[in-house]
Amino acid sequence: MKAFNSYDAVKKLTDRGVPEDQASEIINAIMVSKEHDSSNDTANNQGTKVEQELALIRKDIEILRSEIATKSELSEIKTELVEINSELKQDIANTKSEIKQEINDSINELKQDTANTKSEIKQEIDDSASELKQDISSAKQEATEAKLEFKEIKRDLLKWIIPLFVAFAVVLIVKNFPI
């Protein structure tokens, strides 16, 4: 028969997911059971051995129940994570849609503002052009009136200057050529 190593036995149980303190208790119970077997073969010891084995079985059942509960909790956590992931995907899709709508609204507002600004600028240019045409027309009118006034002044001057020159010429001629 192979020698019993309590350290290896505890390690095997912990490798299977049993907490170390519980594994130590189980191995200690087995060792106590083996010690009793070797020292006493009485009926009482056999009853104790059965009770100890039952205690070990109960501990194993408790460990299995805790593992099952842990697996159930993990399953619940997984379900919750799947739901959270789904909600996050929906939130991301909604956010993308909202951002896209805001961008489209901003673009439409910019287009409208641009159209309004173009219209205002065109109207201002048209108004300025009309004012400029009016100013040019007024300037032409004033220039025409000034030309007419200049012609009248010229005509009036000529009416006075020509006879004055003739009189001056006559005076010069008479003065230079005495009769």
GROMACS .gro file of C-alpha atoms in nm:
model
  179
    1MET     CA    1   0.000   0.000   0.000
    2LYS     CA    2   0.124   0.345  -0.091
    3ALA     CA    3   0.212   0.591   0.188
    4PHE     CA    4  -0.050   0.861   0.245
    5ASN     CA    5   0.074   1.218   0.188
    6SER     CA    6  -0.161   1.478   0.339
    7TYR     CA    7   0.003   1.768   0.151
    8ASP     CA    8  -0.059   1.604  -0.189
    9ALA     CA    9  -0.417   1.524  -0.092
   10VAL     CA   10  -0.487   1.885   0.011
   11LYS     CA   11  -0.328   2.008  -0.316
   12LYS     CA   12  -0.547   1.772  -0.522
   13LEU     CA   13  -0.860   1.902  -0.352
   14THR     CA   14  -0.761   2.268  -0.394
   15ASP     CA   15  -0.684   2.199  -0.762
   16ARG     CA   16  -1.046   2.082  -0.793
   17GLY     CA   17  -1.171   2.414  -0.654
   18VAL     CA   18  -1.209   2.324  -0.287
   19PRO     CA   19  -1.096   2.607  -0.056
   20GLU     CA   20  -0.769   2.522   0.122
   21ASP     CA   21  -0.908   2.535   0.477
   22GLN     CA   22  -1.193   2.297   0.387
   23ALA     CA   23  -0.950   2.065   0.207
   24SER     CA   24  -0.728   2.055   0.518
   25GLU     CA   25  -1.029   1.970   0.735
   26ILE     CA   26  -1.131   1.690   0.501
   27ILE     CA   27  -0.781   1.542   0.493
   28ASN     CA   28  -0.747   1.571   0.872
   29ALA     CA   29  -1.078   1.392   0.913
   30ILE     CA   30  -0.957   1.113   0.682
   31MET     CA   31  -0.628   1.086   0.872
   32VAL     CA   32  -0.812   1.070   1.204
   33SER     CA   33  -1.034   0.804   1.053
   34LYS     CA   34  -0.730   0.603   0.936
   35GLU     CA   35  -0.566   0.633   1.278
   36HIS     CA   36  -0.877   0.499   1.443
   37ASP     CA   37  -0.893   0.215   1.190
   38SER     CA   38  -0.538   0.107   1.263
   39SER     CA   39  -0.565   0.127   1.642
   40ASN     CA   40  -0.921  -0.005   1.694
   41ASP     CA   41  -1.135  -0.241   1.492
   42THR     CA   42  -1.426  -0.227   1.729
   43ALA     CA   43  -1.782  -0.167   1.627
   44ASN     CA   44  -1.777   0.179   1.783
   45ASN     CA   45  -1.481   0.273   1.572
   46GLN     CA   46  -1.658   0.140   1.265
   47GLY     CA   47  -1.958   0.360   1.353
   48THR     CA   48  -1.728   0.657   1.398
   49LYS     CA   49  -1.567   0.580   1.066
   50VAL     CA   50  -1.906   0.574   0.897
   51GLU     CA   51  -2.000   0.900   1.069
   52GLN     CA   52  -1.675   1.059   0.958
   53GLU     CA   53  -1.726   0.937   0.604
   54LEU     CA   54  -2.079   1.075   0.617
   55ALA     CA   55  -1.938   1.404   0.744
   56LEU     CA   56  -1.691   1.405   0.455
   57ILE     CA   57  -1.971   1.328   0.211
   58ARG     CA   58  -2.177   1.612   0.361
   59LYS     CA   59  -1.881   1.850   0.323
   60ASP     CA   60  -1.836   1.735  -0.036
   61ILE     CA   61  -2.206   1.798  -0.097
   62GLU     CA   62  -2.174   2.147   0.057
   63ILE     CA   63  -1.874   2.219  -0.166
   64LEU     CA   64  -2.064   2.098  -0.473
   65ARG     CA   65  -2.366   2.309  -0.375
   66SER     CA   66  -2.146   2.618  -0.338
   67GLU     CA   67  -1.989   2.544  -0.678
   68ILE     CA   68  -2.336   2.504  -0.831
   69ALA     CA   69  -2.444   2.830  -0.667
   70THR     CA   70  -2.131   2.997  -0.802
   71LYS     CA   71  -2.204   2.865  -1.152
   72SER     CA   72  -2.562   2.987  -1.120
   73GLU     CA   73  -2.438   3.329  -1.008
   74LEU     CA   74  -2.195   3.334  -1.301
   75SER     CA   75  -2.481   3.248  -1.535
   76GLU     CA   76  -2.686   3.534  -1.390
   77ILE     CA   77  -2.390   3.770  -1.423
   78LYS     CA   78  -2.341   3.657  -1.783
   79THR     CA   79  -2.710   3.722  -1.855
   80GLU     CA   80  -2.683   4.067  -1.697
   81LEU     CA   81  -2.369   4.142  -1.899
   82VAL     CA   82  -2.545   4.037  -2.220
   83GLU     CA   83  -2.835   4.269  -2.132
   84ILE     CA   84  -2.597   4.555  -2.048
   85ASN     CA   85  -2.409   4.496  -2.374
   86SER     CA   86  -2.737   4.504  -2.566
   87GLU     CA   87  -2.840   4.825  -2.390
   88LEU     CA   88  -2.500   4.981  -2.462
   89LYS     CA   89  -2.527   4.889  -2.830
   90GLN     CA   90  -2.874   5.044  -2.842
   91ASP     CA   91  -2.751   5.356  -2.660
   92ILE     CA   92  -2.460   5.385  -2.904
   93ALA     CA   93  -2.695   5.346  -3.201
   94ASN     CA   94  -2.931   5.607  -3.055
   95THR     CA   95  -2.642   5.844  -2.984
   96LYS     CA   96  -2.509   5.800  -3.338
   97SER     CA   97  -2.857   5.871  -3.474
   98GLU     CA   98  -2.894   6.179  -3.253
   99ILE     CA   99  -2.550   6.310  -3.351
  100LYS     CA  100  -2.627   6.250  -3.719
  101GLN     CA  101  -2.958   6.435  -3.683
  102GLU     CA  102  -2.787   6.725  -3.503
  103ILE     CA  103  -2.524   6.743  -3.777
  104ASN     CA  104  -2.793   6.741  -4.046
  105ASP     CA  105  -2.988   7.010  -3.859
  106SER     CA  106  -2.672   7.221  -3.827
  107ILE     CA  107  -2.596   7.176  -4.197
  108ASN     CA  108  -2.951   7.277  -4.288
  109GLU     CA  109  -2.929   7.581  -4.060
  110LEU     CA  110  -2.596   7.678  -4.218
  111LYS     CA  111  -2.744   7.636  -4.565
  112GLN     CA  112  -3.042   7.851  -4.466
  113ASP     CA  113  -2.815   8.112  -4.306
  114THR     CA  114  -2.594   8.110  -4.617
  115ALA     CA  115  -2.897   8.151  -4.844
  116ASN     CA  116  -3.030   8.433  -4.625
  117THR     CA  117  -2.688   8.601  -4.617
  118LYS     CA  118  -2.655   8.569  -4.996
  119SER     CA  119  -3.002   8.717  -5.037
  120GLU     CA  120  -2.920   9.003  -4.800
  121ILE     CA  121  -2.588   9.069  -4.973
  122LYS     CA  122  -2.757   9.061  -5.315
  123GLN     CA  123  -3.024   9.300  -5.191
  124GLU     CA  124  -2.759   9.534  -5.048
  125ILE     CA  125  -2.565   9.517  -5.376
  126ASP     CA  126  -2.884   9.588  -5.571
  127ASP     CA  127  -2.968   9.876  -5.336
  128SER     CA  128  -2.613  10.011  -5.364
  129ALA     CA  129  -2.624   9.975  -5.744
  130SER     CA  130  -2.956  10.158  -5.754
  131GLU     CA  131  -2.819  10.434  -5.532
  132LEU     CA  132  -2.506  10.451  -5.748
  133LYS     CA  133  -2.717  10.471  -6.066
  134GLN     CA  134  -2.924  10.741  -5.902
  135ASP     CA  135  -2.607  10.926  -5.800
  136ILE     CA  136  -2.465  10.888  -6.153
  137SER     CA  137  -2.791  11.007  -6.304
  138SER     CA  138  -2.795  11.302  -6.065
  139ALA     CA  139  -2.430  11.378  -6.147
  140LYS     CA  140  -2.507  11.362  -6.522
  141GLN     CA  141  -2.803  11.589  -6.470
  142GLU     CA  142  -2.590  11.833  -6.272
  143ALA     CA  143  -2.316  11.813  -6.537
  144THR     CA  144  -2.571  11.879  -6.810
  145GLU     CA  145  -2.709  12.173  -6.614
  146ALA     CA  146  -2.356  12.301  -6.554
  147LYS     CA  147  -2.282  12.274  -6.929
  148LEU     CA  148  -2.596  12.465  -7.008
  149GLU     CA  149  -2.506  12.731  -6.753
  150PHE     CA  150  -2.152  12.747  -6.894
  151LYS     CA  151  -2.294  12.787  -7.247
  152GLU     CA  152  -2.524  13.061  -7.128
  153ILE     CA  153  -2.238  13.234  -6.947
  154LYS     CA  154  -2.022  13.191  -7.256
  155ARG     CA  155  -2.297  13.331  -7.474
  156ASP     CA  156  -2.348  13.623  -7.237
  157LEU     CA  157  -1.974  13.688  -7.228
  158LEU     CA  158  -1.953  13.669  -7.602
  159LYS     CA  159  -2.240  13.918  -7.626
  160TRP     CA  160  -2.038  14.163  -7.418
  161ILE     CA  161  -1.684  14.066  -7.507
  162ILE     CA  162  -1.721  14.083  -7.886
  163PRO     CA  163  -1.858  14.438  -7.882
  164LEU     CA  164  -1.599  14.528  -7.622
  165PHE     CA  165  -1.316  14.390  -7.840
  166VAL     CA  166  -1.458  14.566  -8.141
  167ALA     CA  167  -1.472  14.891  -7.944
  168PHE     CA  168  -1.121  14.836  -7.814
  169ALA     CA  169  -0.997  14.758  -8.163
  170VAL     CA  170  -1.166  15.070  -8.293
  171VAL     CA  171  -1.006  15.274  -8.017
  172LEU     CA  172  -0.666  15.129  -8.099
  173ILE     CA  173  -0.711  15.187  -8.468
  174VAL     CA  174  -0.829  15.541  -8.413
  175LYS     CA  175  -0.553  15.609  -8.174
  176ASN     CA  176  -0.286  15.467  -8.402
  177PHE     CA  177  -0.426  15.620  -8.720
  178PRO     CA  178  -0.546  15.969  -8.658
  179ILE     CA  179  -0.799  16.092  -8.899
   0.00000   0.00000   0.00000
